[in-house]
Every structure is written in C-alpha cells, then in structure tokens.
Amino acid sequence: MRQRSLTALVLAAVLATTTGCTVERHWGGNTNTGGSGKAKVGLVTKTDTNPYFVALRDSARATAQANGADFSALAGQFDGDNDGQVRAIENLVQQGANTILITPSSSTGVLKAIKDARDAGILVIALDTATEPPDAVDATFATDNFAAGQQQGAYVKAALGGTPPKLLMVDGTAGSSVDTQRHGGFLKGIGLTDGSPEIKGHTAANGDQSLAQQGMENLLQRTTDINAVYSMNEPMGRGANAALKARGLTGRIVMGSIDGGCEGVQNVKDGLYAATVMQFPKKMAEQGVLAAVEYAKTGKKPTGFVNTGSAVITDKPMPGVESHDTAWGLQNCWGGAK
C-alpha cells in the first residue's frame, strides 16, 4: 500500500511537470465524496502569474488553512491554456480532491473533464468565469461581468455630461464569456449597440497591455476625433492610455476600466483613466473554499450563480452612479501593497 501511494505521488508529479501545469502542493489517496469529513480542495486558475489569480489563490489557500482543509493549486502556463487546465483537473481527480475550484480559460473547453470529475462525486465550482452552459458545474462564484460593464458604461455616459459619445473600444479575447459580457454591459450602460455610429472603432487585445497600446495606436491613425474609450481590463487601459498620451489626447478622453487591482486603483488616482470597476477575487475564493468545507462535512452542494459584487472606483463621482473613492479602493484592492 505504501509503495502504491508513493507511485501515485510520483505519477502526479510527473504529470504536472509534463502537461503545462504548475503545482503548489499534492496529497495522496483516493477520491473522497461529500460527507467524508475532510475537505481536499484543488484550485485550477488560468495562470499562476497574473496578480488577479495570485490574489485568488492566496485567499483560497488561507481560507483552506483556517478551516483545516487540504489544498492544492495548479494553473495553465498562459491565459488560454485549455489543455493544461484539462490535465490539471484530471490530475486533481487522481490526487483525491473532493472539491475542484476552477477559473476556466475556455467556458466550453473543459466541460468533459468537469463532467468526469462530477461523475466521480467531486464538487466542481467555477470561480470568476462561468462555463457554458452554466450548469456544467455545480455552482459559479463570480463577478456579474455584464453588470460590471454596465457600471463602467453608465459612469462614462455620466462623465460625458450629455455630450454624444465618440467611442473607441479595447476588447479582450474574442468569444470569451467575460469579454462578451463586459462589452455588452458597457454598451447598455452608455446607451449604445454594436451597430451604433458613435462607435468609431474597436480592437481586440486579449487582455494584454502591449497589444492594447498597439491596437489603440492603429485606431488613432484612422481618427482622433474621440471623447471616450472602453477598456475591458486595467492592463489594456494602461496600454490605451500610453497610446492616447503619445497623441496628446488624454485630457479630452473619458476612459473606464474593470478589475480593481491595486495598480489599477492607483492608475485612477494618478489620472490614467477616470474610473475602474472593482471586482473581488478574494471573496470568490473564500466562498468557494467554505462551500468545499461544507460539502466535505455534510454532502451539501451550492447551486447556481453567486454574484460576488463589483464597485465603481473614482475620484470624480458622477450623479446617479454609486461609487467609492480611490482611498477606499486602495484599502480593498487586490494584487499589491496597500
């Protein structure tokens, strides 16, 4: 038996180092279903370097330790490493997890691996990003990304003060659920549709600051007659700002973003963009682990979508838009010293 356990551990380690996953910790043993008493929580994030997912992982680990749960964290090598996430799920099943928390890189690409895990009696909770269909997992703890986009759009509309928008849009990864929801929410908040003539151009930057700067530079070669910019996340907001600054346009542009990282809140304070919408990855992770602990004790599973909230952060509040200032934001942000 000891030899078999040792072999399983070695196999898990080999799988992790050869399948594009990073591993924080392993445990041994067969899969335990709900009601067994001991929570064994596995977390699979999109990457292990993005500060957002680092904050989520650290919160999950701390909550697991505080509640006597075993914890193992794995990640894809890059945002979009769907195969790496599939193998990470398979790895956690082999290790004996009874709950798997996942931030799926693809809302559809991990569905078979998730089904196999659930068929084995494992509770699967999506964090941050919903699967398609949503009931492919037991529950989802995440930001309502449509609502977050709508908050950004409502702020930009209010900040324009009745002036019709002349808008450039910096989107994320085409086809991803988060990108689609934030984009659609923003348009609803600002009062436009994808076919509106007020939209003067858009670029997809896959969440990357450099790509956002390049994309914005290309858009500005076509027109500089703009007064508003949508950015899907804060790194892309920084990239867009760099391109606008090089053209001397920042003083006349209202730009919003979404994330709520400490660097992003500082960006708002420093005037790189007017507002950001903060989300709360630490809350997602904490609630996910607590659900795992409850499942291990009683077999009770969470269900449906749990909105972990979002908040507009700005030092230029607008009538009709609920917001907090950057002092509050820096006390509640993630991913850096406060």
Coordinates of C-alpha atoms in Angstrom, one line a residue:
M1 CA 0.0 0.0 0.0
R2 CA 2.8 2.4 0.8
Q3 CA 4.5 1.6 -2.4
R4 CA 1.2 2.2 -4.3
S5 CA 0.8 5.6 -2.6
L6 CA 4.4 6.6 -3.4
T7 CA 3.8 5.6 -7.1
A8 CA 0.7 7.7 -7.3
L9 CA 2.5 10.7 -5.9
V10 CA 5.4 10.3 -8.3
L11 CA 3.0 9.9 -11.2
A12 CA 1.1 13.1 -10.2
A13 CA 4.4 15.0 -10.0
V14 CA 5.5 13.7 -13.4
L15 CA 2.1 14.6 -14.9
A16 CA 2.3 18.1 -13.5
T17 CA 5.7 18.8 -14.9
T18 CA 5.0 17.5 -18.3
T19 CA 1.5 18.8 -19.0
G20 CA 1.8 22.5 -18.8
C21 CA 0.6 22.9 -15.2
T22 CA 2.2 24.4 -12.2
V23 CA 1.7 22.8 -8.8
E24 CA 1.7 24.2 -5.3
R25 CA 1.1 21.1 -3.3
H26 CA -0.1 17.5 -3.6
W27 CA -1.8 15.0 -1.4
G28 CA -2.4 11.3 -1.9
G29 CA -5.3 9.0 -1.5
N30 CA -8.5 8.0 -3.4
T31 CA -11.2 10.5 -4.2
N32 CA -13.5 11.3 -1.3
T33 CA -17.0 12.4 -2.0
G34 CA -19.2 14.7 0.1
G35 CA -19.9 13.9 3.7
S36 CA -16.5 12.2 4.2
G37 CA -15.4 14.9 6.7
K38 CA -12.1 16.1 5.4
A39 CA -12.1 18.8 2.6
K40 CA -9.5 18.3 -0.1
V41 CA -9.7 21.3 -2.3
G42 CA -8.0 21.7 -5.7
L43 CA -7.8 25.0 -7.4
V44 CA -7.1 25.4 -11.1
T45 CA -6.5 29.0 -12.3
K46 CA -5.9 30.4 -15.8
T47 CA -2.3 31.3 -14.9
D48 CA -0.2 31.5 -11.7
T49 CA 1.4 34.8 -12.6
N50 CA -1.5 37.2 -13.2
P51 CA -1.9 39.2 -9.9
Y52 CA -5.6 38.7 -10.0
F53 CA -5.3 34.9 -9.9
V54 CA -2.4 35.1 -7.4
A55 CA -4.7 37.0 -5.1
L56 CA -7.5 34.5 -5.7
R57 CA -5.1 31.6 -5.0
D58 CA -3.7 33.1 -1.8
S59 CA -7.1 33.8 -0.5
A60 CA -8.2 30.2 -1.2
R61 CA -5.1 28.8 0.5
A62 CA -5.5 31.0 3.6
T63 CA -9.2 30.0 3.9
A64 CA -8.4 26.3 3.5
Q65 CA -5.7 26.5 6.2
A66 CA -8.0 28.3 8.5
N67 CA -10.7 25.7 8.1
G68 CA -8.5 22.6 8.3
A69 CA -8.8 21.7 4.6
D70 CA -6.1 20.2 2.4
F71 CA -5.2 22.5 -0.5
S72 CA -3.5 22.1 -3.9
A73 CA -3.2 24.8 -6.6
L74 CA -2.4 24.2 -10.3
A75 CA -2.6 26.5 -13.3
G76 CA -2.2 26.7 -17.0
Q77 CA 1.0 28.1 -18.4
F78 CA -0.8 31.0 -20.1
D79 CA -4.2 32.6 -20.4
G80 CA -6.0 30.3 -22.8
D81 CA -4.1 27.1 -22.0
N82 CA -7.2 25.0 -22.1
D83 CA -5.3 21.7 -22.5
G84 CA -3.3 22.5 -19.4
Q85 CA -6.4 23.1 -17.4
V86 CA -8.0 19.8 -18.6
R87 CA -4.9 17.9 -17.5
A88 CA -4.9 19.8 -14.2
I89 CA -8.5 18.7 -13.5
E90 CA -7.5 15.1 -14.3
N91 CA -4.5 15.4 -12.0
L92 CA -6.6 16.6 -9.1
V93 CA -9.1 13.7 -9.6
Q94 CA -6.2 11.3 -9.4
Q95 CA -4.9 13.0 -6.2
G96 CA -8.2 12.6 -4.4
A97 CA -9.8 16.0 -4.4
N98 CA -13.4 16.1 -3.3
T99 CA -13.8 19.7 -4.5
I100 CA -12.3 21.4 -7.6
L101 CA -12.4 25.2 -8.0
I102 CA -11.7 26.4 -11.5
T103 CA -11.3 29.7 -13.4
P104 CA -11.9 28.2 -16.8
S105 CA -9.8 29.7 -19.7
S106 CA -12.4 28.4 -22.1
S107 CA -16.1 28.3 -21.0
T108 CA -16.6 25.2 -23.1
G109 CA -13.2 23.5 -23.5
V110 CA -13.1 22.0 -20.0
L111 CA -16.6 20.5 -20.0
K112 CA -15.7 16.9 -20.5
A113 CA -13.1 16.9 -17.7
I114 CA -15.5 18.7 -15.4
K115 CA -18.2 16.1 -16.2
D116 CA -15.8 13.3 -15.4
A117 CA -14.9 14.9 -12.1
R118 CA -18.6 15.4 -11.1
D119 CA -19.4 11.8 -12.2
A120 CA -16.8 10.7 -9.7
G121 CA -18.6 12.6 -6.9
I122 CA -16.4 15.7 -6.9
L123 CA -18.0 19.1 -6.3
V124 CA -16.9 21.5 -9.1
I125 CA -17.3 25.2 -8.6
A126 CA -16.4 27.8 -11.3
L127 CA -14.7 31.0 -10.0
D128 CA -14.6 34.3 -11.9
T129 CA -15.6 32.8 -15.3
A130 CA -18.8 30.9 -15.9
T131 CA -19.0 27.8 -18.0
E132 CA -21.3 27.4 -21.0
P133 CA -23.8 26.0 -20.1
P134 CA -23.7 27.4 -16.6
D135 CA -25.0 24.1 -15.1
A136 CA -21.9 22.2 -16.4
V137 CA -20.6 23.0 -12.8
D138 CA -22.4 22.7 -9.5
A139 CA -22.2 26.5 -8.9
T140 CA -20.4 29.6 -10.0
F141 CA -19.0 32.3 -7.7
A142 CA -18.1 35.3 -9.8
T143 CA -18.5 38.9 -10.7
D144 CA -21.6 39.6 -12.7
N145 CA -19.5 40.8 -15.6
F146 CA -22.4 42.2 -17.6
A147 CA -23.3 44.4 -14.5
A148 CA -19.7 45.4 -14.1
G149 CA -19.6 46.5 -17.8
Q150 CA -22.9 48.3 -17.3
Q151 CA -21.5 50.2 -14.3
Q152 CA -18.5 51.3 -16.4
G153 CA -20.7 52.4 -19.3
A154 CA -23.1 54.4 -17.0
Y155 CA -20.1 56.2 -15.5
V156 CA -18.6 57.1 -18.9
K157 CA -22.0 58.3 -20.1
A158 CA -22.5 60.5 -16.9
A159 CA -18.9 61.9 -17.2
L160 CA -19.5 63.0 -20.8
G161 CA -22.2 65.3 -19.4
G162 CA -24.7 65.0 -22.2
T163 CA -22.1 65.2 -25.0
P164 CA -22.7 62.4 -27.5
P165 CA -20.0 59.7 -27.2
K166 CA -17.3 59.2 -29.9
L167 CA -16.1 55.9 -28.7
L168 CA -13.2 53.6 -29.2
M169 CA -13.4 50.1 -27.7
V170 CA -10.5 48.0 -26.5
D171 CA -11.9 44.4 -26.1
G172 CA -10.3 41.3 -24.6
T173 CA -10.3 37.8 -26.1
A174 CA -12.9 37.5 -28.8
G175 CA -15.6 34.9 -28.0
S176 CA -14.7 34.6 -24.3
S177 CA -17.7 34.9 -22.0
V178 CA -16.1 37.6 -19.8
D179 CA -15.2 39.7 -22.8
T180 CA -18.7 39.3 -24.3
Q181 CA -20.5 40.1 -21.0
R182 CA -18.4 43.2 -20.2
H183 CA -18.6 44.5 -23.8
G184 CA -22.4 44.1 -23.8
G185 CA -22.9 45.6 -20.4
F186 CA -20.8 48.6 -21.2
L187 CA -22.9 49.3 -24.3
K188 CA -26.1 49.0 -22.3
G189 CA -24.7 51.4 -19.7
I190 CA -23.7 54.0 -22.2
G191 CA -26.8 53.6 -24.2
L192 CA -25.4 52.2 -27.5
T193 CA -25.5 49.0 -29.5
D194 CA -22.8 47.3 -31.6
G195 CA -24.1 49.0 -34.7
S196 CA -24.2 52.5 -33.3
P197 CA -22.4 55.1 -35.4
E198 CA -21.0 56.6 -32.2
I199 CA -18.5 53.7 -32.1
K200 CA -15.6 54.8 -34.1
G201 CA -13.5 51.6 -33.9
H202 CA -12.6 48.7 -31.8
T203 CA -9.6 46.4 -31.3
A204 CA -9.2 43.0 -29.5
A205 CA -6.1 42.9 -27.3
N206 CA -6.5 39.6 -25.4
G207 CA -6.1 41.3 -22.1
D208 CA -2.5 42.4 -22.9
Q209 CA -1.2 45.9 -22.3
S210 CA 1.2 45.9 -25.2
L211 CA -1.4 44.6 -27.6
A212 CA -3.8 47.3 -26.4
Q213 CA -1.3 50.0 -27.0
Q214 CA -0.6 48.8 -30.5
G215 CA -4.3 48.4 -31.2
M216 CA -5.1 51.9 -29.9
E217 CA -2.3 53.4 -32.0
N218 CA -3.7 51.7 -35.1
L219 CA -7.2 53.1 -34.3
L220 CA -5.9 56.6 -33.8
Q221 CA -4.3 56.5 -37.2
R222 CA -7.9 56.4 -38.5
T223 CA -9.4 59.1 -36.3
T224 CA -8.5 61.2 -33.3
D225 CA -12.0 62.7 -33.1
I226 CA -13.0 60.7 -30.0
N227 CA -14.0 61.5 -26.4
A228 CA -14.5 58.1 -24.8
V229 CA -12.7 54.8 -24.5
Y230 CA -13.9 51.4 -23.2
S231 CA -11.1 49.1 -21.9
M232 CA -12.1 45.5 -20.9
N233 CA -9.5 45.4 -18.1
E234 CA -6.8 47.5 -16.4
P235 CA -3.7 46.3 -18.3
M236 CA -5.4 47.2 -21.5
G237 CA -6.5 50.5 -20.0
R238 CA -2.8 51.3 -19.3
G239 CA -1.9 50.3 -22.9
A240 CA -4.6 52.5 -24.4
N241 CA -3.6 55.4 -22.2
A242 CA 0.0 55.2 -23.4
A243 CA -1.2 55.5 -27.0
L244 CA -3.5 58.4 -26.2
K245 CA -0.8 60.2 -24.2
A246 CA 1.6 59.9 -27.2
R247 CA -1.0 61.8 -29.2
G248 CA -1.7 64.4 -26.5
L249 CA -5.3 63.2 -26.2
T250 CA -5.6 62.1 -22.6
G251 CA -7.1 65.4 -21.4
R252 CA -10.2 65.2 -23.5
I253 CA -10.9 61.4 -23.1
V254 CA -13.2 59.7 -20.6
M255 CA -11.9 56.2 -20.2
G256 CA -13.2 53.5 -17.8
S257 CA -11.9 50.0 -17.0
I258 CA -12.7 46.9 -14.9
D259 CA -10.6 44.9 -12.4
G260 CA -9.9 46.7 -9.2
G261 CA -6.3 45.7 -8.8
C262 CA -4.1 47.9 -6.6
E263 CA -2.2 49.1 -9.6
G264 CA -5.4 49.9 -11.4
V265 CA -6.8 51.9 -8.5
Q266 CA -3.5 53.8 -8.4
N267 CA -3.9 54.4 -12.1
V268 CA -7.3 56.1 -11.4
K269 CA -5.8 58.1 -8.6
D270 CA -3.0 59.2 -11.0
G271 CA -5.5 60.1 -13.8
L272 CA -4.6 57.4 -16.3
Y273 CA -8.3 56.7 -16.6
A274 CA -11.3 58.2 -14.9
A275 CA -12.8 55.1 -13.2
T276 CA -12.4 51.4 -12.8
V277 CA -14.9 48.8 -11.6
M278 CA -13.5 46.7 -8.8
Q279 CA -14.2 43.0 -8.5
F280 CA -13.4 40.8 -5.5
P281 CA -11.4 37.7 -6.3
K282 CA -10.6 37.1 -2.7
K283 CA -14.3 36.8 -1.9
M284 CA -14.8 34.3 -4.7
A285 CA -12.0 32.1 -3.4
E286 CA -13.1 32.3 0.2
Q287 CA -16.7 31.5 -0.5
G288 CA -15.6 28.6 -2.8
V289 CA -13.4 27.0 -0.1
L290 CA -16.1 27.4 2.5
A291 CA -18.5 25.6 0.2
A292 CA -16.0 22.9 -0.2
V293 CA -15.6 22.5 3.6
E294 CA -19.4 22.3 4.0
Y295 CA -19.6 19.7 1.2
A296 CA -17.0 17.6 2.9
K297 CA -18.8 17.7 6.2
T298 CA -22.4 17.3 5.1
G299 CA -22.6 16.5 1.4
K300 CA -24.5 19.7 0.8
K301 CA -23.7 21.4 -2.6
P302 CA -24.1 25.0 -3.6
T303 CA -26.0 25.7 -6.7
G304 CA -26.5 28.4 -9.3
F305 CA -24.7 31.7 -9.8
V306 CA -23.5 33.7 -6.8
N307 CA -22.6 37.3 -7.6
T308 CA -19.6 38.4 -5.5
G309 CA -20.2 42.0 -6.3
S310 CA -18.5 45.0 -8.1
A311 CA -18.0 48.7 -7.3
V312 CA -17.1 51.8 -9.2
I313 CA -13.8 53.4 -8.0
T314 CA -13.2 57.1 -9.0
D315 CA -12.1 60.4 -7.5
K316 CA -14.6 62.1 -9.9
P317 CA -18.0 60.9 -8.7
M318 CA -21.0 61.4 -11.0
P319 CA -24.6 62.0 -10.1
G320 CA -26.7 58.8 -10.4
V321 CA -23.6 56.5 -10.3
E322 CA -22.8 54.9 -7.0
S323 CA -19.0 54.9 -6.4
H324 CA -16.2 54.8 -3.9
D325 CA -13.0 57.0 -4.0
T326 CA -9.5 55.7 -4.5
A327 CA -8.7 55.8 -0.8
W328 CA -11.4 53.2 -0.3
G329 CA -10.2 51.4 -3.4
L330 CA -6.7 51.1 -2.1
Q331 CA -7.9 49.6 1.1
N332 CA -10.0 47.0 -0.7
C333 CA -7.9 46.2 -3.8
W334 CA -6.0 43.1 -4.7
G335 CA -2.7 42.3 -6.1
G336 CA -0.3 44.7 -4.4
A337 CA 0.7 46.6 -1.3
K338 CA -1.9 48.9 0.1

